[in-house]
Structure formats: structure tokens, C-alpha cells
Coordinates of C-alpha atoms (C1' of nucleotides) in Angstrom, one line a residue:
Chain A
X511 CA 79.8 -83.0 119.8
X512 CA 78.5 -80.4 121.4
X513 CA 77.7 -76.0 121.0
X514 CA 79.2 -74.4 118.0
X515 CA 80.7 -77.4 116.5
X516 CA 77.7 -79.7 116.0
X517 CA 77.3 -77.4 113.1
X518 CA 80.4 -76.7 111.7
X519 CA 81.0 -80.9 111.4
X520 CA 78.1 -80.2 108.8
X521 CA 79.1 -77.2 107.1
X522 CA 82.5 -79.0 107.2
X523 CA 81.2 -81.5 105.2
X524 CA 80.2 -78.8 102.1
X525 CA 83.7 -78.8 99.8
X526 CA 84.6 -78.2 96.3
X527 CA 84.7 -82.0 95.9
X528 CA 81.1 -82.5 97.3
X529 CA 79.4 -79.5 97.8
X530 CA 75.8 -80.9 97.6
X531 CA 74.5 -83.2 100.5
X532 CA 71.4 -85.3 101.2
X533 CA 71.2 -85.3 105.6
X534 CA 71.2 -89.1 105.1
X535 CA 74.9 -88.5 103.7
X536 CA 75.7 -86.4 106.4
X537 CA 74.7 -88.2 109.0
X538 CA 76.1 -91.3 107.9
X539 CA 79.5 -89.1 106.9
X540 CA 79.8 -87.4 110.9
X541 CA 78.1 -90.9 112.4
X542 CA 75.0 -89.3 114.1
X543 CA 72.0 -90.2 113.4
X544 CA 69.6 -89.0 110.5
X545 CA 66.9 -87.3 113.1
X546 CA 69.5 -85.1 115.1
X547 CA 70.8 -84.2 111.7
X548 CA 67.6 -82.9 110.8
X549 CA 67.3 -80.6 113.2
X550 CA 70.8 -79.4 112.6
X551 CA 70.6 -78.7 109.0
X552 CA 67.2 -77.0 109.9
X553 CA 68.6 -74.4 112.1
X554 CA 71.2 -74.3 109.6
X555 CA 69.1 -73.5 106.5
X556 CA 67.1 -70.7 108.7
X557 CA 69.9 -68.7 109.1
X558 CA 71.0 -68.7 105.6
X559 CA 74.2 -71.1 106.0
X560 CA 72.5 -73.5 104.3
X561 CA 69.9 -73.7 101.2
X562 CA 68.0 -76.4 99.6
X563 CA 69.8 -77.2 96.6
X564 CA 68.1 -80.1 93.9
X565 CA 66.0 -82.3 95.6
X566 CA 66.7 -82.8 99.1
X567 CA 70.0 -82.4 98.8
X568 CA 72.0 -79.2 100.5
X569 CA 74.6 -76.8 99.6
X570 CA 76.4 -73.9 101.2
X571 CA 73.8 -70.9 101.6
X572 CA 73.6 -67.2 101.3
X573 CA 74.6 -66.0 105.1
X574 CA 78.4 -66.4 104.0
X575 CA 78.3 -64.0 101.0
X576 CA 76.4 -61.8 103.4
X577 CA 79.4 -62.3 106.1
X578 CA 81.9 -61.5 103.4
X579 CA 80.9 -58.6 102.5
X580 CA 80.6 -57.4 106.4
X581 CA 84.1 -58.4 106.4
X582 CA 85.4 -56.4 103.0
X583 CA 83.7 -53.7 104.6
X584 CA 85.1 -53.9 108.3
X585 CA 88.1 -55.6 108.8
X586 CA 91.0 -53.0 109.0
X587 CA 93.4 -55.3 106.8
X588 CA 90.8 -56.4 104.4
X589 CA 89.4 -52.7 103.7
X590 CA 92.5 -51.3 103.7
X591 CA 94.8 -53.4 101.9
X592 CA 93.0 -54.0 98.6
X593 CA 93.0 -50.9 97.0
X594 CA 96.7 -50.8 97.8
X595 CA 97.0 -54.6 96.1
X596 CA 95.5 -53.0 93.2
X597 CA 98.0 -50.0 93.1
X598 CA 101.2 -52.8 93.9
X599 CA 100.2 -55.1 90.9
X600 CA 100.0 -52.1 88.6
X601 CA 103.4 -50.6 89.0
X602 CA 104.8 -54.5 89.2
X603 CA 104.5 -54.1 85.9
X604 CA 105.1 -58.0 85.4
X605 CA 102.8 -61.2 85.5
X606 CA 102.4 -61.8 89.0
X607 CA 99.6 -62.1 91.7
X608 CA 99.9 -60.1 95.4
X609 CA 98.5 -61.8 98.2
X610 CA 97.8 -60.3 102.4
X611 CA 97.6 -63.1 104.8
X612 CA 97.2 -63.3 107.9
X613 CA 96.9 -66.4 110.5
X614 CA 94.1 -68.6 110.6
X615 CA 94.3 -71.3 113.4
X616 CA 97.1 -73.2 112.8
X617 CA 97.4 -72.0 109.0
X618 CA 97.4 -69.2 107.0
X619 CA 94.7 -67.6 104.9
X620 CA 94.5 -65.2 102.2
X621 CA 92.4 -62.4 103.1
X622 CA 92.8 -60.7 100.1
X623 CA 94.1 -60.9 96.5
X624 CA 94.9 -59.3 92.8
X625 CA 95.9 -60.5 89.7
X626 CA 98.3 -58.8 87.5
X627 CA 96.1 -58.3 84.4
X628 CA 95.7 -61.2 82.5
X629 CA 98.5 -63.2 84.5
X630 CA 97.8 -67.2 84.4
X631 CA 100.1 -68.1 87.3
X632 CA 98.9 -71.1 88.4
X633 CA 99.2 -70.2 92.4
X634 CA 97.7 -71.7 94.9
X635 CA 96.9 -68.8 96.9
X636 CA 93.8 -67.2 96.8
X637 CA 91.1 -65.4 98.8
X638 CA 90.3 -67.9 101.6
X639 CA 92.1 -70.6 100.9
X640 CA 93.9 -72.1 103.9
X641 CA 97.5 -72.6 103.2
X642 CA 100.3 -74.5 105.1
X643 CA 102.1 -72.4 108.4
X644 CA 105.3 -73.1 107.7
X645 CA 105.9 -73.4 103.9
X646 CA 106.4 -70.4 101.6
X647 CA 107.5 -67.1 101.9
X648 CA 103.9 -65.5 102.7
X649 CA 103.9 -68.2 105.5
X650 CA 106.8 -67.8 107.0
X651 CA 107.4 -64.0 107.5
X652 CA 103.7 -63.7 109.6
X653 CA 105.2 -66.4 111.9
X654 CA 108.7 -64.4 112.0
X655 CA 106.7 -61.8 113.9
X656 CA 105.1 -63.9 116.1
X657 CA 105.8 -63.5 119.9
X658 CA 108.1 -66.3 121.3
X659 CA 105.8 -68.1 123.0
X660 CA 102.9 -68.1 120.6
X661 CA 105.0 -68.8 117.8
X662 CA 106.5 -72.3 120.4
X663 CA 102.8 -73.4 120.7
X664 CA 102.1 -72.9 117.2
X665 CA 104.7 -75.1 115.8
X666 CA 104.5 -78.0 118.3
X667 CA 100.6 -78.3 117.2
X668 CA 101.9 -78.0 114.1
X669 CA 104.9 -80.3 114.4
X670 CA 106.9 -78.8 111.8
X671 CA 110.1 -81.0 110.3
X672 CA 112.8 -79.1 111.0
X673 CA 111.8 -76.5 113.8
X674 CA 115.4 -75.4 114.6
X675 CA 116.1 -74.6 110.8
X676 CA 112.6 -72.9 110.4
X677 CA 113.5 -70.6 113.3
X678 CA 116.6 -69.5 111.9
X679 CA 114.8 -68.8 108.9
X680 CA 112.4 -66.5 110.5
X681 CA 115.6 -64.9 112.6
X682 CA 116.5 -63.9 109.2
X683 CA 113.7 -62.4 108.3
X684 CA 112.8 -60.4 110.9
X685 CA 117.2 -59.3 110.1
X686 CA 116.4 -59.0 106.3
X687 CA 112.7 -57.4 106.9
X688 CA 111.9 -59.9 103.7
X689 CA 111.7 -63.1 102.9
X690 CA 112.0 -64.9 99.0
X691 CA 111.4 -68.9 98.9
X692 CA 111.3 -71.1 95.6
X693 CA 109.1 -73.6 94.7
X694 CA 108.3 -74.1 98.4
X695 CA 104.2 -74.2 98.0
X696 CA 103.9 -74.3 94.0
X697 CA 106.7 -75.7 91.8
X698 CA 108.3 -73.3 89.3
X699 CA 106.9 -70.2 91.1
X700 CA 108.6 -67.6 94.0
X701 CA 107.5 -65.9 96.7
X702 CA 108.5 -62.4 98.2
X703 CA 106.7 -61.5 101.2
X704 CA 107.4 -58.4 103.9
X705 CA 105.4 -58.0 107.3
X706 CA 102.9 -56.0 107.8
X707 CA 101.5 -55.8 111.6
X708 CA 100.2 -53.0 113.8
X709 CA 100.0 -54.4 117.3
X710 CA 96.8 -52.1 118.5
X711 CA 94.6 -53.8 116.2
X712 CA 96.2 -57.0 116.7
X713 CA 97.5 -57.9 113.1
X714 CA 100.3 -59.7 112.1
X715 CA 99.9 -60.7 108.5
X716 CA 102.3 -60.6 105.5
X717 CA 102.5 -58.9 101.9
X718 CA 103.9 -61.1 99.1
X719 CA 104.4 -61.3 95.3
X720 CA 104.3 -64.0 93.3
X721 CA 105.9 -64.7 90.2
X722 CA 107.2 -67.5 87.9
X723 CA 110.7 -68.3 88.9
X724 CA 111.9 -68.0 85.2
X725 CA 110.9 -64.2 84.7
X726 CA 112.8 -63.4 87.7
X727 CA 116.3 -61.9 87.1
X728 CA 118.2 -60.4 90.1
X729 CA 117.2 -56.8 89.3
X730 CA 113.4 -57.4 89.1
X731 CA 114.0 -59.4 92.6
X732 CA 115.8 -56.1 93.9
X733 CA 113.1 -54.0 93.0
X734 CA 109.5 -55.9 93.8
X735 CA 111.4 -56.2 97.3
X736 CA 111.9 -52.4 97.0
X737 CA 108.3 -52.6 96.0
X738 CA 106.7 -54.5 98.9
X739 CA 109.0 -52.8 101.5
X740 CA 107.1 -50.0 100.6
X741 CA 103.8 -50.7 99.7
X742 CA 103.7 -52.6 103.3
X743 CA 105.0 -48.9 105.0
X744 CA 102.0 -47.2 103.3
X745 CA 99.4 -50.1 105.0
X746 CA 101.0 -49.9 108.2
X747 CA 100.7 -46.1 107.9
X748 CA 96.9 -46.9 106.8
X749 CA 96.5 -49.4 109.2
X750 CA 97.9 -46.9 112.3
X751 CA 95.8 -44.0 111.0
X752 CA 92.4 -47.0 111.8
X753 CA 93.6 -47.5 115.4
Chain B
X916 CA 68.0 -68.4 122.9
X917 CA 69.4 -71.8 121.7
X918 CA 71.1 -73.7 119.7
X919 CA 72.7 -71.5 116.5
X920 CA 70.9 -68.6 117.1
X921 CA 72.7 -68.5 120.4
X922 CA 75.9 -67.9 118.1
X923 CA 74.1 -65.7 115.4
X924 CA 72.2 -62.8 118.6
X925 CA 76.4 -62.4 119.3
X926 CA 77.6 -62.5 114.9
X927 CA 74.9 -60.1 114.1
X928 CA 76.2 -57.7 116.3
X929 CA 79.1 -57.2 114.0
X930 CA 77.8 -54.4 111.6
X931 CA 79.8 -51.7 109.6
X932 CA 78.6 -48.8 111.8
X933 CA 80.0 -51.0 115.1
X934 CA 82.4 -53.8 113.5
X935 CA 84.3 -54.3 117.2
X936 CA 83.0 -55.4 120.0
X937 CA 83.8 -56.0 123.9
X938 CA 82.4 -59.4 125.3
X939 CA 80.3 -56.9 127.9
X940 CA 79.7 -54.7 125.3
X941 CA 77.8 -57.8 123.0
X942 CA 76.4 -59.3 126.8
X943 CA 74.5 -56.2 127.8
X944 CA 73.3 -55.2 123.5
X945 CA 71.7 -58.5 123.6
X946 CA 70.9 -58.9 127.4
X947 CA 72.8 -62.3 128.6
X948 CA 75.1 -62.6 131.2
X949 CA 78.6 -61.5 130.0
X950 CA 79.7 -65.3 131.6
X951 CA 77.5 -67.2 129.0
X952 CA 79.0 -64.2 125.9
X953 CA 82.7 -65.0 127.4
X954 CA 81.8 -68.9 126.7
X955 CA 79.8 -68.1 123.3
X956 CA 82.5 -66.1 122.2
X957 CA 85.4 -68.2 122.6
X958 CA 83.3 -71.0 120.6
X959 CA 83.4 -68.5 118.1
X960 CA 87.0 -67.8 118.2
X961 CA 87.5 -71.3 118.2
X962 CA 85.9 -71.9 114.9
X963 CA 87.6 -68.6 113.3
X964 CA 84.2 -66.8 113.1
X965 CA 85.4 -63.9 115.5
X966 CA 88.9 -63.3 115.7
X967 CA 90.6 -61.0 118.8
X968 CA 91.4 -57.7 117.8
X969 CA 92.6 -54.8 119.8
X970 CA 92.6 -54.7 123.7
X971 CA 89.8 -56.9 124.1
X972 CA 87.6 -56.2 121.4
X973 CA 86.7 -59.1 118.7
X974 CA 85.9 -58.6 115.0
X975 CA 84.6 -61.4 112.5
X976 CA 87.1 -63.8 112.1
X977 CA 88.6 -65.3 108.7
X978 CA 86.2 -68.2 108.7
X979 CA 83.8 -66.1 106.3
X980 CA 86.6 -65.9 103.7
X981 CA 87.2 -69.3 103.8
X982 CA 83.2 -70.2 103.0
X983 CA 82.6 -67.4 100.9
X984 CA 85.3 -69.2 98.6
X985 CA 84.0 -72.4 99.3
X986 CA 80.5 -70.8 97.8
X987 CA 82.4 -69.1 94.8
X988 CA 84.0 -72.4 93.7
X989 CA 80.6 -74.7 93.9
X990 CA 77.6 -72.5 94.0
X991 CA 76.3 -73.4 90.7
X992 CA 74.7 -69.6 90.1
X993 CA 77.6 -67.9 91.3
X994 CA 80.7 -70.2 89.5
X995 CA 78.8 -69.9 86.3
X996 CA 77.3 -66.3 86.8
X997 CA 80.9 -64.8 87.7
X998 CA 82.2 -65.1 84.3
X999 CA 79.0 -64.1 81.9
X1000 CA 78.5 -61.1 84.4
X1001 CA 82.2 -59.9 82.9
X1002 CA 81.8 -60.6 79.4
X1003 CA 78.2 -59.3 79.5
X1004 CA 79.7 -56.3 80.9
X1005 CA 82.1 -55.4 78.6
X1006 CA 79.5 -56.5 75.8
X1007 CA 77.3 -53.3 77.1
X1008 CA 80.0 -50.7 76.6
X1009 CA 78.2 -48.1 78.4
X1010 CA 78.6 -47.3 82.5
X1011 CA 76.6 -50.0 84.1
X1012 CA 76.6 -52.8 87.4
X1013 CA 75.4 -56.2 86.4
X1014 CA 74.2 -57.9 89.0
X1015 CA 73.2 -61.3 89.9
X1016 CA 70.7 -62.0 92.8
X1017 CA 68.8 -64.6 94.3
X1018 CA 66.2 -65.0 97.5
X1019 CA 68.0 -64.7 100.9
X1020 CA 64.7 -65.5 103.2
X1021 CA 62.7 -63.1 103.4
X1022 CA 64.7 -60.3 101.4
X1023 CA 67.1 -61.0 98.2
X1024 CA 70.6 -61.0 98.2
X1025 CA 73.4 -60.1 95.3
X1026 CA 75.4 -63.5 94.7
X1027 CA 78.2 -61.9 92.3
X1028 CA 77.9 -58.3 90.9
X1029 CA 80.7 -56.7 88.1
X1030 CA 81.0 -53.1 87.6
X1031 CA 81.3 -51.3 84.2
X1032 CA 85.2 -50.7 84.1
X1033 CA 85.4 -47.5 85.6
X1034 CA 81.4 -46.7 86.0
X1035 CA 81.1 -44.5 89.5
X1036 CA 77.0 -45.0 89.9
X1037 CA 76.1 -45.5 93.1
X1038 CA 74.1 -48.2 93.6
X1039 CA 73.2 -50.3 96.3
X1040 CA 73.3 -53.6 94.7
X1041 CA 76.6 -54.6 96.3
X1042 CA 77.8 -58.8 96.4
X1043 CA 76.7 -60.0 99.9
X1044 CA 74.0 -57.0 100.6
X1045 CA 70.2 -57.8 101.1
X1046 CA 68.1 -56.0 99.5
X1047 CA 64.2 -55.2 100.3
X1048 CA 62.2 -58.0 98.9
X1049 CA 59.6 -56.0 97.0
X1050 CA 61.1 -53.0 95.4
X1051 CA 63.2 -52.7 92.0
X1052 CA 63.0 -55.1 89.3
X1053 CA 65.9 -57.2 90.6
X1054 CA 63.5 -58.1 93.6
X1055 CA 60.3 -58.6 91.7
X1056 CA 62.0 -60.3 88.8
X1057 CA 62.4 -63.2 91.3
X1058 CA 59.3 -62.9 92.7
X1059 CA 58.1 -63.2 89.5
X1060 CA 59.1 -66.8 89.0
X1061 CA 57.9 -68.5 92.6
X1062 CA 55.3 -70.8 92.8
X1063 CA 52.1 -69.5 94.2
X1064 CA 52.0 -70.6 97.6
X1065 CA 55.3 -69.7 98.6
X1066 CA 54.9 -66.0 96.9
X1067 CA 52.3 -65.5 99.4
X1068 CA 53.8 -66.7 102.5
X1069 CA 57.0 -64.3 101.5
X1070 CA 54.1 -61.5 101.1
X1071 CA 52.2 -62.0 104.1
X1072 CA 55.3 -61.8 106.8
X1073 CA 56.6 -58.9 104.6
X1074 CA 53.1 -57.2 104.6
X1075 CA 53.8 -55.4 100.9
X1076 CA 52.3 -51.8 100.9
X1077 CA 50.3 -52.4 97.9
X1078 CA 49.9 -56.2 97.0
X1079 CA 47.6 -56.4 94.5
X1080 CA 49.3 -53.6 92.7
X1081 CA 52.6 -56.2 92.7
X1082 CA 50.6 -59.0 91.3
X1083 CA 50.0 -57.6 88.4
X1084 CA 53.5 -56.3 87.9
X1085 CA 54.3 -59.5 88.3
X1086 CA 52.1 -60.9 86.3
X1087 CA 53.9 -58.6 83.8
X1088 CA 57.0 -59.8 84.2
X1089 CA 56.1 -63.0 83.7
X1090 CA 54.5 -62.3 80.1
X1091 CA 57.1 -59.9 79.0
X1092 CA 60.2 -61.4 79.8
X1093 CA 61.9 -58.5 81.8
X1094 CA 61.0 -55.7 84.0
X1095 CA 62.1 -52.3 84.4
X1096 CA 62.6 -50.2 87.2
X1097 CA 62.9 -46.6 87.6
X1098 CA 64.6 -45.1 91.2
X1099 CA 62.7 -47.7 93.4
X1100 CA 66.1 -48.7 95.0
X1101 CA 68.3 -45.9 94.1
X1102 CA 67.5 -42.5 93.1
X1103 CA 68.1 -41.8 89.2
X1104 CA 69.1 -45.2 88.9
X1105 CA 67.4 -48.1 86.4
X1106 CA 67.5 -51.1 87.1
X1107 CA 66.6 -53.9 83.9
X1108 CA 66.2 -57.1 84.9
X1109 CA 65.2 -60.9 83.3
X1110 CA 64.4 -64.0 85.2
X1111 CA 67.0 -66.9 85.8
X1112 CA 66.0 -70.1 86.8
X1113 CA 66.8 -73.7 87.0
X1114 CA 64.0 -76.3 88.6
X1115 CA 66.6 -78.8 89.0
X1116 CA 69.0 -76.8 90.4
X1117 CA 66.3 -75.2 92.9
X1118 CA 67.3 -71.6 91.9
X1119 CA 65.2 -68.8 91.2
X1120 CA 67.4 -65.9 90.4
X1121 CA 67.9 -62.9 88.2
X1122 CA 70.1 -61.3 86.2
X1123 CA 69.9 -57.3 86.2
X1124 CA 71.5 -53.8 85.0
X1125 CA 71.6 -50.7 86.7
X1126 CA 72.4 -47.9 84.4
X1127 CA 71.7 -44.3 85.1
X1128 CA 68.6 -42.6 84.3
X1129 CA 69.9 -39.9 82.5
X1130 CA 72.3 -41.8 80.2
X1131 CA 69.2 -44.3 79.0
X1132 CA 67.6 -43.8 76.0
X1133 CA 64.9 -45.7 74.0
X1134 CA 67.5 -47.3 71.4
X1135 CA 69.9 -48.1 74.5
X1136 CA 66.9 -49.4 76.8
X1137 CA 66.2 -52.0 74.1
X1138 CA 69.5 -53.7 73.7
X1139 CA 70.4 -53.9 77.4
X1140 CA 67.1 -55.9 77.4
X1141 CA 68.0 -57.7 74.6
X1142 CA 71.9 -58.5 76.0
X1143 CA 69.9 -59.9 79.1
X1144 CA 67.9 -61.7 77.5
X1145 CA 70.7 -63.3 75.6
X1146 CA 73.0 -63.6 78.6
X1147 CA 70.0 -65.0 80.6
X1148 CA 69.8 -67.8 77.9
X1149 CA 73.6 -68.9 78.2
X1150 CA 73.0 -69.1 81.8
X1151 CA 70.2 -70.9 81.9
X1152 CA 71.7 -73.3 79.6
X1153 CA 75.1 -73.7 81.9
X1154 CA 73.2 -74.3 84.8
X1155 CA 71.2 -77.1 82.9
X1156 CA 74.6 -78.7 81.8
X1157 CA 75.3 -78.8 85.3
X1158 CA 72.3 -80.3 87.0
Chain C
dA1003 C1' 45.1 -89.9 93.7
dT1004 C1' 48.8 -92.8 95.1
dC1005 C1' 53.1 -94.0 96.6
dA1006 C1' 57.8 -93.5 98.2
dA1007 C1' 60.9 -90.5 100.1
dA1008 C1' 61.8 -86.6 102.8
dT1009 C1' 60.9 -84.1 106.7
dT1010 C1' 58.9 -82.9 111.1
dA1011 C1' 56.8 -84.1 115.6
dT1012 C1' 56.9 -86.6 119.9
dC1013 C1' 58.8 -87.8 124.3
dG1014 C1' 61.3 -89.8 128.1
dT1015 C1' 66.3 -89.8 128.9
dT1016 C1' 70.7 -87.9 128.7
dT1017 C1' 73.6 -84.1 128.0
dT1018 C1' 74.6 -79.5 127.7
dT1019 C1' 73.8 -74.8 128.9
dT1020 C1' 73.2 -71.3 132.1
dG1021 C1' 74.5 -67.7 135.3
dA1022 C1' 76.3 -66.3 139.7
dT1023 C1' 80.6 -66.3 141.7
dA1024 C1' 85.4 -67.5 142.5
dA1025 C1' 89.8 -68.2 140.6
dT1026 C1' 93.1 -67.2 137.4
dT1027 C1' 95.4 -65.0 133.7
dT1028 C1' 96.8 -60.9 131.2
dA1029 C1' 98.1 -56.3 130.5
dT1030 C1' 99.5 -52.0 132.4
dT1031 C1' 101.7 -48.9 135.3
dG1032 C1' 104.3 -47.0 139.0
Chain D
dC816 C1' 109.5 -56.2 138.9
dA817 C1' 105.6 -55.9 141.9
dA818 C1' 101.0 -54.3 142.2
dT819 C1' 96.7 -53.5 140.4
dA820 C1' 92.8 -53.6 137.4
dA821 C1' 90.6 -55.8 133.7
dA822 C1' 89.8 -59.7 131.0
dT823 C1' 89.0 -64.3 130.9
dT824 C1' 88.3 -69.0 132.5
dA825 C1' 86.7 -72.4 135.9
dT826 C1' 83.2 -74.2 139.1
dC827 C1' 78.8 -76.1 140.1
dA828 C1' 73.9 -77.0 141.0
dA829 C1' 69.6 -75.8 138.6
dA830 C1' 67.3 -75.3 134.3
dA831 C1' 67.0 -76.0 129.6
dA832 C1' 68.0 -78.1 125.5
dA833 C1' 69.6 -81.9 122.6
dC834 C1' 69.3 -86.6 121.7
dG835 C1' 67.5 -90.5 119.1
dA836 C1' 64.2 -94.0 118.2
dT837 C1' 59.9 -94.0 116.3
dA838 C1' 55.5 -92.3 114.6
dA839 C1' 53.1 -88.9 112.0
dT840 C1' 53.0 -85.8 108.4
dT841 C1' 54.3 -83.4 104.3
dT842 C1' 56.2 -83.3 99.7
dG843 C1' 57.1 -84.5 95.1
dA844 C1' 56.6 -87.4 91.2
dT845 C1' 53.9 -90.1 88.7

DNA sequence: ATCAAATTATCGTTTTTTGATAATTTATTG
DNA sequence: CAATAAATTATCAAAAAACGATAATTTGAT
């Protein structure tokens, strides 16, 4: 362990199901010793990505919030594409919750979200959540834009199931321009994603809706597709206007 | 240069006046060779802090989104802060930002903020912004509450312009409960703020209102102190129920 | 003030980083 | 599609930093 990722194998360690830490429990959790961990959480802590929580124990610290918000403020698809989630969810019209992703290592991650007011879909996707590559509808039409071979390496890391059905799949959504699944990441809900990429500032991410599978008829499908399709031309026009 | 700060000289490049950056760009700004930025920078790529973005530039890379959310889900002062800041929002029915903000080394940081549906002041308390250490009552509120010896420490590397002056308006603080603030951060701006704190938990916080100067009178004044107050307690008493 | 636990300091050894340069890959353009 | 330039990675010996066992110190709670 060596560089960068002597520290991430602590901050690693910091999740919802343990999110305070004693070094003792680290070390003995990444098998180094107590000592070295030390001097890793102390670097850590002076540069605000950790802080002393209740007595010598650890949590998450400060630096992240402060790296968030460069983020909101800077990245193209982040800045851009939230006010126009807030203008989507509002003509919706309907209980449902829009979501951008975009690619995250081998999976995908929510960069930004909104809520329909008041809606209690129980979704699993949410600002910076990692989610599965190749499951779901938001999932799937970022890798249907994928280059060949980038898409080839992705997968075999990834070892899908059913690769040769999957790339059919994305044949017919980059065909289609959308993509609906059902149930695929959370039981009794769909999703309706369209691309969204603009090649100069290298994004390829995705637009989607969610919404309970039982609201949906065929007409409210027809039009939040009619919805997306263009809400995703006005971020690409947003997005182009950036480069 | 070693260790994490290594990583941080090339992350702290990433600004909102300059938010892309060429790998010679970041090698001559903080004077290493471009070899050792080409190797720092793929570590960071790696671990999703830096992502590639257009013809060889980089931007900061996903990796924040996922620990920001990993800070919103456990961090005790922001998963229990979040919710109060809404309802105490709404409870104020008059254009305001709440805001909640704790110590970020040697300056203080806003954890979670929640703006007055529709309010357009323009403050610069903003989630994930530092914020100068000794100036508005949002700052000295939380220097209010720290122990002696580690007040002074803070002080001495921050030389304060007037320090005995900001004893005693500490001092202050401490006896009345709050402290007000008139266009020491922002001009025609007030900021009202009341101590939050937790031993246990290690947090020394506080809970503020920024409201514009104009709009504030007497009457108004005293129950936005008194809706801190009261929001301050139901804090205080979550956060015990946690520890 | 005392005690236990947490944290930091020490130091020879081992491992990693460094930086100049070469080799390779990638993107672009004629 | 070849040619070119730019970006990126690989190489390698010297220099620097991390390691880890242990000792010393600090901290926090009686």
C-alpha cells in the first residue's frame, strides 16, 4: 500500500454503517499496524478529511463539504444541470425524482438530484451514491454511448451476465435515443433515462425519471420521454455554450 | 512535499476562477516536475478525485460527491441539523438563510445551510465555504464556546486585529446566549447566532440567521433569537440522544 | 495528583518517490 | 491512412520518505 491509497483504505473504512473509528480499529480493520496508522490519520485530520469525533474515535471531516461545493460550483454538468432538474420535476407534474449521472470507475454515480415535491419514492438513487453499471435505465443509456472499446474493457472488469443481450440493449438505445427498464434497480419503480454528452468537455452521462411503476399509464410514459428528450437538448445546448 | 499534501498542492489548485487544469499547467503553478504531476495526477484519477475533462485538462472528479454523501448520512451535526434548519425556516416566515457552521482549522465552515423559500439576500454563508474565523457572529459564536487554551492557539496563528476587543465579545456571548452581528461579513446583512454544542460528540457549532438589515426590527430581532434559542435546544437534545 | 489510554517521537531499515529522459500512446491533420 | 505533435507512461539510479517496533509524552477522567 503505497501513495494515494494508504489513505483512501482509511477513509474507505468511514461508512454509514460505521462511520466513527478508533486508529486501533483501523489498523486492525486494513492489517497495518497501530503506529503507521497514526501517522496516516494525522495527515488526514490536518487537511480536514478527517476530525476528532467523541473520544478518540474519528469520523469523516470538513474538507469533503468544502470539495462539494467546489464541485456544485465548477463542474459543467453539475452547475448546469440542476437548475434544469428543478425546471423538469416541476412540469412532470407527477411523483417522481430526476436524477444526472455520469460514470464513476466501474459504476455510476448521481451527480445531481431533485425530488418532485413531497414525493416518497423510495429510490435508491441519490447524489453520490454509487450504483451498479449495467442495471437500470440511468445505467445503461451512459454506457450505450460509450466508445467500443472503452465500453469492451468496462464490462469484462465488470463481468456482466449476459454481455451479448446487454449490448443489444444499448444498440437500441442509442436507435430509440431512450431507454425505460422496470424494477431493474428498485422493485415496483421505472426508469426513463435519455443521453446527455458533449464530447469537448468529455461527458457522457444520462437524464432519467423515476416513477412508481403503477402511476405509469402509456400516455404519461409518451410524454416524460417527450420530457427528457427535451430537457437533455436544452443541457447539451448549455453544456456546448461552456466549451 | 510529501505524503497527502503531495496530492492536496495539485487538488487545491482546482478553484472556481480556474476549475481545469493541464498536468503542465498544475507542474509549473506549484513548481514540480510535470513527470512527478503526470504520476500524482493519475493517482488521483485513479481514486476518482480528478476526473479527465476536455483535451487534456482534468477537473475534480466524482469522488467528492460520494463523501460529501457519506458526511450527510452520518455526520451527527449535519443529519440532525438538515432537517431543523427547514422547519426552522419555514417557522421564521420572513426572507432569511439559516445556517449551520462548525470550525474547519483555522477558519469555520457552513455544514448545511437552507434558504428562506424564495429569499434573494446575498450572503456569503454558502454549504462547504470557509469563512474568516473572527468576524460575524456565526464565527465568534463558536469561538465563544472553546476551551481556553485552544481559543488562543486559533488566535495567535490568526493574529486577530483587535484581541482583546473579541474577548470580551465573547465573553458576551457566553453570558447572553446569542450574539448579533451587523455587516461584518456581508454588507446590510445580520447575522443572529446561538451556540451549539455537544462534549460527547466533540462538536462545537452554531446555529445562525442572516436576515437583511433593513427588514429587521426590534419586535422581529427578538423572536429570531428566541426561534434559535428554541431550535438550538432541539438540537442539542438530538445530538445527546445520539452520543 | 494519579492512572490508563491515546498519541507522538525515535531511529535504523526498507520502501517509495523523485526527476531527467526515453519510449509509447493518443489525437489531429493533411 | 500516414505523419506529426502532444500527452502520457516507463525507466532507473539517487534521494527522500514511510515503516514499525518501542519508548516517551500527552491527554482525559477520576
Amino acid at each position: 500500500m503505497s501513495g494515494l491509497s494508504r489513505f483512501l483504505s482509511v477513509l474507505r473504512c468511514f461508512t454509514e454503517a460505521k462511520a466513527n473509528w478508533t486508529v486501533p480499529e483501523l489498523a486492525e480493520a486494513i492489517g497495518v499496524p497501530a503506529s503507521t496508522v497514526y501517522r496516516t490519520v494525522r495527515e488526514l485530520v490536518a487537511q480536514g478529511f478527517l476530525e476528532p469525533s467523541t473520544e478518540a474515535h474519528y469520523r469523516l471531516g470538513s474538507a469533503f463539504i468544502e470539495f462539494d461545493r467546489m464541485i456544485r460550483l465548477t463542474d459543467p454538468l453539475v452547475k448546469v444541470g440542476s437548475p434544469l432538474l428543478r425546471d423538469l420535476v416541476a412540469e412532470v407534474r407527477h411523483p417522481c425524482v430526476a436524477v444526472l449521472a455520469r460514470l464513476y470507475g466501474d459504476r455510476v454515480i448521481c451527480a445531481a438530484d431533485e425530488r418532485y415535491d413531497g414525493a416518497e419514492l423510495p429510490t435508491s438513487y441519490e447524489r453520490g451514491r454509487p450504483m451498479p453499471l449495467t442495471r437500470g435505465a440511468t445505467s445503461k443509456t451512459i454506457l450505450s454511448q460509450l466508445p467500443g472499446r472503452r465500453l469492451k474493457k468496462l464490462l469484462a472488469d465488470a463481468d456482466a451476465d449476459a454481455p451479448a443481450k446487454l449490448s443489444g440493449e444499448l444498440a437500441a438505445i442509442r436507435k430509440r435515443g431512450h431507454c425505460i427498464t422496470r424494477g431493474e434497480v428498485d422493485k415496483g419503480l421505472v426508469g426513463i433515462a435519455v443521453p446527455v454528452s458533449n464530447s469537448e468537455l468529455a461527458i457522457s452521462a444520462s437524464l432519467s425519471l423515476v416513477v412508481s411503476d403503477a402511476t405509469l399509464d402509456e400516455r404519461l410514459e409518451r410524454r416524460l420521454v417527450l420530457l427528457l428528450v427535451s430537457a437533455a437538448d436544452l443541457l447539451s445546448q448549455a453544456l456546448r455554450r461552456l466549451a
